[in-house]
mmCIF file of C-alpha atoms in Angstrom:
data_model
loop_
_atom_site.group_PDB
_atom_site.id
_atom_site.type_symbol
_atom_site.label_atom_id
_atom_site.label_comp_id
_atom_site.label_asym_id
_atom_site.label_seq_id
_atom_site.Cartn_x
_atom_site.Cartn_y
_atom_site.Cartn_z
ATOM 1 C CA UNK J 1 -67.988 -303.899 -44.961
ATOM 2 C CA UNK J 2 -70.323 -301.338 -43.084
ATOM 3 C CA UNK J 3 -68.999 -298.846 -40.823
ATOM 4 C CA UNK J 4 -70.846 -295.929 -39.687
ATOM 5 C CA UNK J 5 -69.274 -292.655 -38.422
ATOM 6 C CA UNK J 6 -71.945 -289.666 -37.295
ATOM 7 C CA UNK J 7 -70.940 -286.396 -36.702
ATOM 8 C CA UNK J 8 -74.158 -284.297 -35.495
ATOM 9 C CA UNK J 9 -76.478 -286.680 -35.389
ATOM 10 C CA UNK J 10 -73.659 -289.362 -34.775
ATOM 11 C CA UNK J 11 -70.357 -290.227 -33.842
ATOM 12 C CA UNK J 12 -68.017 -293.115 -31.810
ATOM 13 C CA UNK J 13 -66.689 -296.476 -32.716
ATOM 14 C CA UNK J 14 -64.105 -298.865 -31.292
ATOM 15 C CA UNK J 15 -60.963 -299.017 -32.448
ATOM 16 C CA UNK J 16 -60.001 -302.237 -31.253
ATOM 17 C CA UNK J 17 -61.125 -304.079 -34.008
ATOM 18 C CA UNK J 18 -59.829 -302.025 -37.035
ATOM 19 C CA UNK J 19 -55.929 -302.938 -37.689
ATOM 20 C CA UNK J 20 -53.443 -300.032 -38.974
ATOM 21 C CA UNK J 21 -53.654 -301.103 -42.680
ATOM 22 C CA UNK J 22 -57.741 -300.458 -42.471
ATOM 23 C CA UNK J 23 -56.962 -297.030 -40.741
ATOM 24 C CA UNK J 24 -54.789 -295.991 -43.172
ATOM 25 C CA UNK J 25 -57.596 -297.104 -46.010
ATOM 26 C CA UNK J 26 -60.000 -294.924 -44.543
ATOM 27 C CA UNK J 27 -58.173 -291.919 -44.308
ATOM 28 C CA UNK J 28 -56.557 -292.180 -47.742
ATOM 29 C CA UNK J 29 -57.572 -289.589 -50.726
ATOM 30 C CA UNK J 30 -58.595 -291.161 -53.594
ATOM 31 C CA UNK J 31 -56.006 -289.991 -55.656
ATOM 32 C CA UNK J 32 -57.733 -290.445 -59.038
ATOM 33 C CA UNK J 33 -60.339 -287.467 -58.041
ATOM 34 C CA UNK J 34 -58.148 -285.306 -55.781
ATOM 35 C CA UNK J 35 -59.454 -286.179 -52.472
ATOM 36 C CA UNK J 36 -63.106 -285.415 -53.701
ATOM 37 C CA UNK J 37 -65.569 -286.424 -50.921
ATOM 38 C CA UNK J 38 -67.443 -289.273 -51.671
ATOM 39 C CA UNK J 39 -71.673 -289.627 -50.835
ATOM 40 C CA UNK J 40 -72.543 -293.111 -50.920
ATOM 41 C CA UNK J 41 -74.593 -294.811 -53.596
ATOM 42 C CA UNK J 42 -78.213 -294.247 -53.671
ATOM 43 C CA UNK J 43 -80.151 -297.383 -52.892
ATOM 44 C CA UNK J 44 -83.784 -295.622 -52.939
ATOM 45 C CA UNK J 45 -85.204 -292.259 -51.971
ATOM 46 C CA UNK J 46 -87.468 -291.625 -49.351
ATOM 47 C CA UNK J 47 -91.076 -289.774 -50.499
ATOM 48 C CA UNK J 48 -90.803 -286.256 -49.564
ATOM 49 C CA UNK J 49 -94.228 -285.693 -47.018
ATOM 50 C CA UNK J 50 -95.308 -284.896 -43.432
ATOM 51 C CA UNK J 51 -92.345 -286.647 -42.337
ATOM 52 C CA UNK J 52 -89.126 -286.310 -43.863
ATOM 53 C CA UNK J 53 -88.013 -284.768 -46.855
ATOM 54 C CA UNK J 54 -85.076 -285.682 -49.687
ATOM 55 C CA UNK J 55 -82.674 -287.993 -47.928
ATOM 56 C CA UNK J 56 -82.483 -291.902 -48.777
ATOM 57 C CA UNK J 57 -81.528 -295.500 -47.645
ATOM 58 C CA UNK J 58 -78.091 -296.087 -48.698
ATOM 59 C CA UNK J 59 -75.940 -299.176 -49.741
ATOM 60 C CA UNK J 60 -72.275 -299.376 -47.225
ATOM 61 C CA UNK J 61 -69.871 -299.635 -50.381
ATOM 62 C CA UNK J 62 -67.310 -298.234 -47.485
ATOM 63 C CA UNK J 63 -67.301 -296.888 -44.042
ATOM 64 C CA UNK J 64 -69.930 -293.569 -43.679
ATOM 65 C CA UNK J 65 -69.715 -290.186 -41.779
ATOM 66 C CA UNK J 66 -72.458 -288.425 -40.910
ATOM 67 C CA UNK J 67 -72.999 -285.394 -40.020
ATOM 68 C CA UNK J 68 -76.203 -283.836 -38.163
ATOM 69 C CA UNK J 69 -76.514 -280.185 -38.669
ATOM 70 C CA UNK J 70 -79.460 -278.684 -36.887
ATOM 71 C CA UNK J 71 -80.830 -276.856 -35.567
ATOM 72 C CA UNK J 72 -81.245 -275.347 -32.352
ATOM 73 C CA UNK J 73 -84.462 -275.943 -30.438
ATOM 74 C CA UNK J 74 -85.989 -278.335 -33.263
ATOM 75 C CA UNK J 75 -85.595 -281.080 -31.361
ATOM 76 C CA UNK J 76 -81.699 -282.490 -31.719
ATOM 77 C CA UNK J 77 -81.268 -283.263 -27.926
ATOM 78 C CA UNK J 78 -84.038 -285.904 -27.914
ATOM 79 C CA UNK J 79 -82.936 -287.053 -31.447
ATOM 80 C CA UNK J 80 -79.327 -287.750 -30.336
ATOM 81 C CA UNK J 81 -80.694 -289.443 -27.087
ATOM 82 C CA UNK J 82 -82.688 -291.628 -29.194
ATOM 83 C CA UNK J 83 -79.814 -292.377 -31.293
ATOM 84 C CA UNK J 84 -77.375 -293.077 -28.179
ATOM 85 C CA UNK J 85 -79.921 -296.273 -27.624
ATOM 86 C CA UNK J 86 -79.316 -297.815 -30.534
ATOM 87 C CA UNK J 87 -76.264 -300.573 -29.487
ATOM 88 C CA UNK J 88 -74.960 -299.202 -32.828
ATOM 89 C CA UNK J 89 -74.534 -295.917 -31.482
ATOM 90 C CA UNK J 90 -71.400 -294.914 -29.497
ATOM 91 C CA UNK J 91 -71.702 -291.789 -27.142
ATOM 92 C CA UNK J 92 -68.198 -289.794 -26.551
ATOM 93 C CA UNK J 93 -67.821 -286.973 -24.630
ATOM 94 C CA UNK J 94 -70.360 -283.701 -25.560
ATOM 95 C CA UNK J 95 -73.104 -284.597 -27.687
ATOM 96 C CA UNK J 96 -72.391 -281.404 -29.479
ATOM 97 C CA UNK J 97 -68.521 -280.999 -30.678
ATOM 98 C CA UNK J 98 -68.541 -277.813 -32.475
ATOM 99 C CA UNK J 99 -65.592 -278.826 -33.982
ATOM 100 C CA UNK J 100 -66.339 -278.918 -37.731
ATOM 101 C CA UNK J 101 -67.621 -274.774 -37.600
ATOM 102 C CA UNK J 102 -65.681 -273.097 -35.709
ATOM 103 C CA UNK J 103 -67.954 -272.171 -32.445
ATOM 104 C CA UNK J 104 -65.831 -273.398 -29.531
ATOM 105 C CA UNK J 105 -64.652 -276.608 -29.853
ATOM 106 C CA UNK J 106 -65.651 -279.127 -27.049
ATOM 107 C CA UNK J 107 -63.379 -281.791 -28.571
ATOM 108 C CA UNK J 108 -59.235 -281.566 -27.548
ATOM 109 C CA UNK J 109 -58.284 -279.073 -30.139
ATOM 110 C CA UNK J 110 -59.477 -275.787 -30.940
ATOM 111 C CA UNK J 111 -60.235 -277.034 -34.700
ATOM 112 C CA UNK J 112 -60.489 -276.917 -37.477
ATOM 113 C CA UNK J 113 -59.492 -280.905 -38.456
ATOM 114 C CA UNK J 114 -56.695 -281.224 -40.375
ATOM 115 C CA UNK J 115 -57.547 -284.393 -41.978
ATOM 116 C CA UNK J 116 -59.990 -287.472 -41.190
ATOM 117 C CA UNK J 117 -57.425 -288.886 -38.723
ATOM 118 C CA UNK J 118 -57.178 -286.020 -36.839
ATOM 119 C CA UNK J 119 -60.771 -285.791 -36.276
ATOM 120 C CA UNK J 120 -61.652 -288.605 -34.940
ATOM 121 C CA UNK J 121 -58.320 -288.011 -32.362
ATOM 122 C CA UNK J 122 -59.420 -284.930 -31.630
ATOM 123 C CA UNK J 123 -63.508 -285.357 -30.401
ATOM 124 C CA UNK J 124 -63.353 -289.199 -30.268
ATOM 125 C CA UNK J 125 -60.614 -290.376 -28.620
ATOM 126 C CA UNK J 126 -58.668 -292.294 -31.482
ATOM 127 C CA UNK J 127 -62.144 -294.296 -31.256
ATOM 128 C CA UNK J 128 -62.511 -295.542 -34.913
ATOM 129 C CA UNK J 129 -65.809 -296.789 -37.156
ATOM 130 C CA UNK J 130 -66.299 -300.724 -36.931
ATOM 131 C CA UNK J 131 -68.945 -302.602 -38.545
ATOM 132 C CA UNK J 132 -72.003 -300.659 -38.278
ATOM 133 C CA UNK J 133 -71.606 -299.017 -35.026
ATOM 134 C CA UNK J 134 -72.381 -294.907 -35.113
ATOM 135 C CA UNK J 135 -70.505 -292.166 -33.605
ATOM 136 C CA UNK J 136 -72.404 -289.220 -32.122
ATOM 137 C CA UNK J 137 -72.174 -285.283 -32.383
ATOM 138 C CA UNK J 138 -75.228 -283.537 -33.090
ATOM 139 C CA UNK J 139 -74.491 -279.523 -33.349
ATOM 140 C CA UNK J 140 -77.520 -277.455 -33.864
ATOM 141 C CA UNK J 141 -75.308 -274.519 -34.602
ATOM 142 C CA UNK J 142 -73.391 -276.647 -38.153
ATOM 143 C CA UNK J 143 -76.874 -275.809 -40.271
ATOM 144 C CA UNK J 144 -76.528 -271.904 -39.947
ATOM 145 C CA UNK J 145 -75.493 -269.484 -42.290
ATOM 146 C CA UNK J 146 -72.993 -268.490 -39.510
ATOM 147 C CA UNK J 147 -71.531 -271.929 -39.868
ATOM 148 C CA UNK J 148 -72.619 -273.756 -42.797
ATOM 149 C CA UNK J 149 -69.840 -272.762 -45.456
ATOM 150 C CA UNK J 150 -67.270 -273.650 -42.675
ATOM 151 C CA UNK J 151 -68.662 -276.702 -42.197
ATOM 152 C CA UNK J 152 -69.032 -277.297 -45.985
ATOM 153 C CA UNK J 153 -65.577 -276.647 -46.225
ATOM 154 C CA UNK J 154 -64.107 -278.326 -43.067
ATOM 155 C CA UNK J 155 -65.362 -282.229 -44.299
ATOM 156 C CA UNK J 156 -64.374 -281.254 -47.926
ATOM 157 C CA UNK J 157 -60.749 -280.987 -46.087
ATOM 158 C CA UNK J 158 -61.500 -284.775 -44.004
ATOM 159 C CA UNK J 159 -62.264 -286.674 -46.942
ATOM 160 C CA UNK J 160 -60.818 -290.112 -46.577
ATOM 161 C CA UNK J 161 -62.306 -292.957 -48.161
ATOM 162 C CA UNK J 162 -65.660 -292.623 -46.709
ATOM 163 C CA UNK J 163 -69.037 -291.759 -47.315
ATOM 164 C CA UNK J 164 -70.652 -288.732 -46.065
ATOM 165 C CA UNK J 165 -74.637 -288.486 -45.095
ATOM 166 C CA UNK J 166 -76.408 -285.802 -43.369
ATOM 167 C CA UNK J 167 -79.358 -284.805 -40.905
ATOM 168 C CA UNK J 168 -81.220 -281.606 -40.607
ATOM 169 C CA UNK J 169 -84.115 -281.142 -37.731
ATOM 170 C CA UNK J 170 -86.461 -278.459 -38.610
ATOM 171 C CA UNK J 171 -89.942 -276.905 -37.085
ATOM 172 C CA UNK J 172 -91.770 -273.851 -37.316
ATOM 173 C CA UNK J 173 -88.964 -271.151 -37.371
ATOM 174 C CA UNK J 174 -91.491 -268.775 -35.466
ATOM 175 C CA UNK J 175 -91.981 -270.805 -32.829
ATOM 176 C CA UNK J 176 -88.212 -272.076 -32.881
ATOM 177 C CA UNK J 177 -87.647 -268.234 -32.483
ATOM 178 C CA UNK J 178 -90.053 -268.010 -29.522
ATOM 179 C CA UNK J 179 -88.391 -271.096 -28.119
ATOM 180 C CA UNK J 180 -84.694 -269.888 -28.576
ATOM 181 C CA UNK J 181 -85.468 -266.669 -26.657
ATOM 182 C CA UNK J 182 -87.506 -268.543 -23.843
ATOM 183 C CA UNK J 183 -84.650 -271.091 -23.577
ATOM 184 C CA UNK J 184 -82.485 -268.152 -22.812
ATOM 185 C CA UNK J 185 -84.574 -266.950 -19.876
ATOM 186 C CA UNK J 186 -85.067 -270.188 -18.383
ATOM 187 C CA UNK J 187 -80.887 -270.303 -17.853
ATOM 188 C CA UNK J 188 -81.443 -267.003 -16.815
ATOM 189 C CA UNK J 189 -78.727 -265.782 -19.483
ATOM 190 C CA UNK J 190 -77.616 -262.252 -20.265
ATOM 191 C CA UNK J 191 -80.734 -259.487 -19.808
ATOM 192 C CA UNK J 192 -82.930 -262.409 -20.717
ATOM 193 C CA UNK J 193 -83.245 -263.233 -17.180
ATOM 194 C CA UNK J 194 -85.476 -262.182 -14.543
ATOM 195 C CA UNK J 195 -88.176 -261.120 -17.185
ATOM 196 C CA UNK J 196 -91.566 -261.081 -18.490
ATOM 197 C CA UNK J 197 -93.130 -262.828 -21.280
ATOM 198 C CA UNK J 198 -94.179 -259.196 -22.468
ATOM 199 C CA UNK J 199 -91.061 -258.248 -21.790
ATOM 200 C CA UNK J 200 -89.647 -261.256 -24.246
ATOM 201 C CA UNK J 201 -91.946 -260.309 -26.770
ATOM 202 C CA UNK J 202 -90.331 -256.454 -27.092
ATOM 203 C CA UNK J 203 -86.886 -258.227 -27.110
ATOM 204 C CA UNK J 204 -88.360 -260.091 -30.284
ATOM 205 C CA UNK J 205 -89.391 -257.429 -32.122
ATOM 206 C CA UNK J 206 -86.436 -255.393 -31.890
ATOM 207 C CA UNK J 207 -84.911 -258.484 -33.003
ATOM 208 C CA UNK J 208 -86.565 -258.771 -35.747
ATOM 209 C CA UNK J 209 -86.406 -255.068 -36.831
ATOM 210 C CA UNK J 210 -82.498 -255.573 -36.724
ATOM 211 C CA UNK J 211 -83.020 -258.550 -38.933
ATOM 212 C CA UNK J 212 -85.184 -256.337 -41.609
ATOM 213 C CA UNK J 213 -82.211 -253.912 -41.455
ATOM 214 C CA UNK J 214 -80.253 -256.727 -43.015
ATOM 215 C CA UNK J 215 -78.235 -257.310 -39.597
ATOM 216 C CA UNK J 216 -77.757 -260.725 -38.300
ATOM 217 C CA UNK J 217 -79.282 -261.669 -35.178
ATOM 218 C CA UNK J 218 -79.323 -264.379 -32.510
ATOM 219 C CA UNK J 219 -82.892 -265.570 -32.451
ATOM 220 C CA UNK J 220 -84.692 -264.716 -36.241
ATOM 221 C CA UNK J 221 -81.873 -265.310 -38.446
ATOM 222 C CA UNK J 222 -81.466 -268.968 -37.560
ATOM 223 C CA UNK J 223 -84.976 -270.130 -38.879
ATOM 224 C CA UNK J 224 -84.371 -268.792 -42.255
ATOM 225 C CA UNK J 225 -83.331 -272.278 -43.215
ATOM 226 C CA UNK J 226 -83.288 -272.284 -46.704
ATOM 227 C CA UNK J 227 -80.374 -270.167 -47.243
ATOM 228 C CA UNK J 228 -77.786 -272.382 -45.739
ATOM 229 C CA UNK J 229 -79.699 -275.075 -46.569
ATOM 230 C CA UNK J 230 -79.300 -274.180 -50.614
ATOM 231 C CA UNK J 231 -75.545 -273.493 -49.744
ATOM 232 C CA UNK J 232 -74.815 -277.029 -48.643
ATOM 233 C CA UNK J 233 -76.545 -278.183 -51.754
ATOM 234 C CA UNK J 234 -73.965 -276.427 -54.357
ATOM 235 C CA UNK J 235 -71.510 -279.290 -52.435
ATOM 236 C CA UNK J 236 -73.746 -282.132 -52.283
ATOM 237 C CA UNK J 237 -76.758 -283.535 -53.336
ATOM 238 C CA UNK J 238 -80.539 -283.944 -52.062
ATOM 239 C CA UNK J 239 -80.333 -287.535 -51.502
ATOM 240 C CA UNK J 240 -77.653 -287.472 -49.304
ATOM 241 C CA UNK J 241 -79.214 -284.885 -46.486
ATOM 242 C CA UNK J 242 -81.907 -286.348 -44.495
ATOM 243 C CA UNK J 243 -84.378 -283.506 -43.856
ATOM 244 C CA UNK J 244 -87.062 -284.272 -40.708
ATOM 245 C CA UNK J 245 -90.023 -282.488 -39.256
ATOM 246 C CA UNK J 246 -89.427 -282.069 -35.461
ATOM 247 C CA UNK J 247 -93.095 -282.453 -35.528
ATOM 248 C CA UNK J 248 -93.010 -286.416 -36.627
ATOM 249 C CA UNK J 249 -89.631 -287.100 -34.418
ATOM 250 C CA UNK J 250 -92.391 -289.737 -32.266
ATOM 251 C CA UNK J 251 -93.053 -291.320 -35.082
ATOM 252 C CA UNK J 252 -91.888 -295.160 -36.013
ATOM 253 C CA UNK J 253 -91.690 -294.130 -40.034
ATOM 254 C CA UNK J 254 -89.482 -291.050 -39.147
ATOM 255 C CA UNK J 255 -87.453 -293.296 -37.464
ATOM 256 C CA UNK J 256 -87.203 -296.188 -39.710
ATOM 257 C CA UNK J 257 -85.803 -293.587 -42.523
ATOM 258 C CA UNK J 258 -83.613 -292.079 -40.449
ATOM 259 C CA UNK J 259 -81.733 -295.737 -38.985
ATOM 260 C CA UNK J 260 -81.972 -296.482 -43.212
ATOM 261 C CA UNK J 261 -80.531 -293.686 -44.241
ATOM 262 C CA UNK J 262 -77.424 -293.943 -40.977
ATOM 263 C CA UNK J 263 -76.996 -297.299 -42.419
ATOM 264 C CA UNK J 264 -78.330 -298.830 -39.134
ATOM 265 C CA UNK J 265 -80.105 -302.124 -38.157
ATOM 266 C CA UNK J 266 -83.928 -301.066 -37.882
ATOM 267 C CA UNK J 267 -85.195 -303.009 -34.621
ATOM 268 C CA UNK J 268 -89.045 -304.147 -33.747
ATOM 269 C CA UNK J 269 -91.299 -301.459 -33.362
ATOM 270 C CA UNK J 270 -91.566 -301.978 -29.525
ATOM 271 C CA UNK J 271 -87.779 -301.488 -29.196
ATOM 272 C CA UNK J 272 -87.700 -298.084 -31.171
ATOM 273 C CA UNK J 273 -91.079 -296.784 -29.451
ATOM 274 C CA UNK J 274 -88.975 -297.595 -25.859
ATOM 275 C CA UNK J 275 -86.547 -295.349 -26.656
ATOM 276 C CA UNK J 276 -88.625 -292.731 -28.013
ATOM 277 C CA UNK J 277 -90.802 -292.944 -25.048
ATOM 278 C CA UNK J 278 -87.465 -292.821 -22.670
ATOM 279 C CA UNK J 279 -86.087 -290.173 -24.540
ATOM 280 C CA UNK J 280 -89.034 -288.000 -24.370
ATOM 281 C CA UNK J 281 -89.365 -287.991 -20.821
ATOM 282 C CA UNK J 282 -85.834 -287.761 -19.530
ATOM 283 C CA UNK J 283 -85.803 -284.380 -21.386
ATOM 284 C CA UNK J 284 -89.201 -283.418 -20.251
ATOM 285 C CA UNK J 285 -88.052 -283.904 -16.513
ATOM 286 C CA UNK J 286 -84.832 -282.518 -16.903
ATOM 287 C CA UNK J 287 -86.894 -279.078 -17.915
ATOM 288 C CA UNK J 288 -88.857 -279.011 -15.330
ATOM 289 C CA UNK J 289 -85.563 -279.056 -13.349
ATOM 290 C CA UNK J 290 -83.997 -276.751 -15.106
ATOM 291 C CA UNK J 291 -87.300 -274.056 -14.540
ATOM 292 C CA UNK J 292 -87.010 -274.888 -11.158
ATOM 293 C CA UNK J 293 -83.746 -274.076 -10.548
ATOM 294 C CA UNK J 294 -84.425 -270.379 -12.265
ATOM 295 C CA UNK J 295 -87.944 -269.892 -10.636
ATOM 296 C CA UNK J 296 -89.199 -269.313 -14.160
ATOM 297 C CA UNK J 297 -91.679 -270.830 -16.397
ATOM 298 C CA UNK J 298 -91.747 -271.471 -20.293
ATOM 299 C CA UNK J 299 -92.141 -268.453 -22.547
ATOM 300 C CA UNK J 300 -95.552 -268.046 -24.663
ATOM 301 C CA UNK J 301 -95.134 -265.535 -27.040
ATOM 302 C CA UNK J 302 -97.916 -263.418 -27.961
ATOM 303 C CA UNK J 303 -99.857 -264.563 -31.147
ATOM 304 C CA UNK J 304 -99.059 -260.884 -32.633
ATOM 305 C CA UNK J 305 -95.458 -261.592 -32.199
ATOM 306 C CA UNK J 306 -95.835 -265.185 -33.275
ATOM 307 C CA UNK J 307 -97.437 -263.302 -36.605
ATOM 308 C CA UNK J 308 -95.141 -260.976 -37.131
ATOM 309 C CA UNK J 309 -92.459 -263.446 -37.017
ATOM 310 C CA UNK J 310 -94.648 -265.684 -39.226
ATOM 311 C CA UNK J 311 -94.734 -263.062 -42.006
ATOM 312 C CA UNK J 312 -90.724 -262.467 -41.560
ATOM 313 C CA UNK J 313 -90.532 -266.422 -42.519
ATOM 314 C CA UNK J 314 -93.048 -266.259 -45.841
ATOM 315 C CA UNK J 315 -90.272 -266.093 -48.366
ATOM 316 C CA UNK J 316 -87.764 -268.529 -46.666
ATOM 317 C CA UNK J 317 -90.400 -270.886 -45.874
ATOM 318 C CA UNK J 318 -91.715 -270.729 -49.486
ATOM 319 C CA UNK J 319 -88.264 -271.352 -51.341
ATOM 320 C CA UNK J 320 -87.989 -274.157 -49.071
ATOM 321 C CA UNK J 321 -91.114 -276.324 -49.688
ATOM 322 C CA UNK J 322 -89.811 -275.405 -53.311
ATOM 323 C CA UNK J 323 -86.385 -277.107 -52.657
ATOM 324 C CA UNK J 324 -87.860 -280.086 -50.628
ATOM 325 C CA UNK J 325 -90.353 -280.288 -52.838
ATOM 326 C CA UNK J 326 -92.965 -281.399 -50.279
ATOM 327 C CA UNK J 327 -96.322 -279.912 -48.772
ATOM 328 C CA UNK J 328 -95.844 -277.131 -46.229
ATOM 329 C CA UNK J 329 -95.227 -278.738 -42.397
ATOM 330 C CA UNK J 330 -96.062 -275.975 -41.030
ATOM 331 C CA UNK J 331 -98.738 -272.706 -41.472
ATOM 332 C CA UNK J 332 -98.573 -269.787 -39.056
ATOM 333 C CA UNK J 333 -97.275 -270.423 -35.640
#
């Protein structure tokens, strides 16, 4: 019997039509493996190419969770929106919890879950996974290093008798960079407001001199993605992390692996291209509102910063065609 449950890239289900006895199936540990987490049984894996990498369509041997974990500005608002069409898809509260790493919960409780039950209470309502409906929480901070172990560690401590599948959003880290920083200006946020795209571009580079002093920071370290990426991998394997270029998100074959690998129906190609389309431009026009209300305009970073930044990303970007084993999807911003 198929049930989805997304976390990240999905979440929400009605409870009505789950009685106590299935509740208390799902959360249950199976008790021969200690409460190990299960990933569901591969089906088939996707090609790794232009448009998603690892990842696979999935057989429902029993209800799913899944869990989308980045990352921020690649993409995950219009993903989730697209998502929230689907009649499978349940919307509940934020689109982005933050429950399962620890960055200011937007659920009831502070976090972390105690247990599967208590998650579900806690960002959904009591709302619980029936047939193949999806709940929704995409958090673009659960993918990074700052979070990733905690989140690792936070559905190891759920469990239940579910599977668990994953989503990752990724794009050109140097121009996710430039992005972040620009997103900041347009909300006019900290001393990021009020100031020049030259001005942006300093901002960057002492950024990323911080980040070649081994310091963390709030814009570069974020698109090093294949060091938390390789961490959630010593927990679980390839095929059961969806990994998609932001670049192909208007695509009807990204889609179709991504609804495959949630465990959802996949619906005529008009339907999906009406959401993508509807999607695309409520966000577009809600940025131009948001500019508007700031007086500022989008941030174009200078293509010396955009190389710089470039050459930061070399290594990380290598090591993770290696571990996605796919063609670059991306060359110098």
């Amino acid at each position: 019997m198929a049930r989805v449950l997304i976390v990240a890239l999905a979440l929400a289900a009605q409870a009505s039509g789950i009685e106590a006895v299935e509740r208390t199936r799902l959360l249950r540990r199976n008790p021969s493996e200690g409460g190990a987490v299960h990933v569901a049984s591969n089906a088939w894996e996707f090609p790794s190419d232009e448009f998603t990498a690892l990842g696979g369509a999935f057989t429902m041997e029993r209800p799913a969770v899944a869990v989308g974990l980045g990352y921020q500005k690649c993409g995950t608002t219009v993903m989730a929106r697209i998502l929230g069409q689907h009649p499978d898809s349940i919307n509940f509260g934020a689109k982005e919890k933050h429950y399962l790493g620890g960055g200011g919960s937007q659920c009831a409780k502070p976090g972390p879950p105690s247990s599967l039950q208590d998650y579900l209470e806690s960002c959904f309502g009591g709302q619980w996974p029936h047939k193949n409906q999806t709940t929704l929480d995409f958090t673009p901070t659960y993918g990074t290093m700052a979070e990733i172990e905690t989140v690792v560690s936070n559905v190891k401590n759920m469990a239940g008798d579910v599977d668990y599948r994953f989503i990752v959003a990724l794009r050109n880290p140097a121009s996710r960079a430039a992005s972040s920083m620009g997103m900041y200006r347009k909300l006019a946020l900290f001393e990021y407001a009020n100031t020049t795209d030259e001005q942006l571009d300093n901002f960057l580079r002492e950024e990323l001199k911080s980040r070649k002093a081994g310091k963390p920071t709030r814009f570069i370290s974020d698109g090093e993605y294949s060091k938390p990426l390789k961490t959630f991998l010593k927990t679980f394997p390839k095929e059961s992390v969806l990994v998609v270029n932001t670049d192909k998100i208007g695509e009807l074959v990204t889609w179709k692996r991504i609804y495959q690998h949630l465990g959802l129906k996949i619906f005529e190609d008009h339907q999906i291209s009406e959401w993508i389309e509807a999607a695309s431009l409520r966000y577009e026009g809600q940025q131009v509102e948001k500019y508007a209300a700031t007086h500022t305009a989008p941030y174009h970073a200078s293509p010396a910063v955009l190389q710089e930044l470039s050459e930061h990303y070399k290594p990380s970007d290598s090591e993770l065609w290696e571990i996605l084993g796919t063609k670059p999807w991306w060359g110098e911003a």
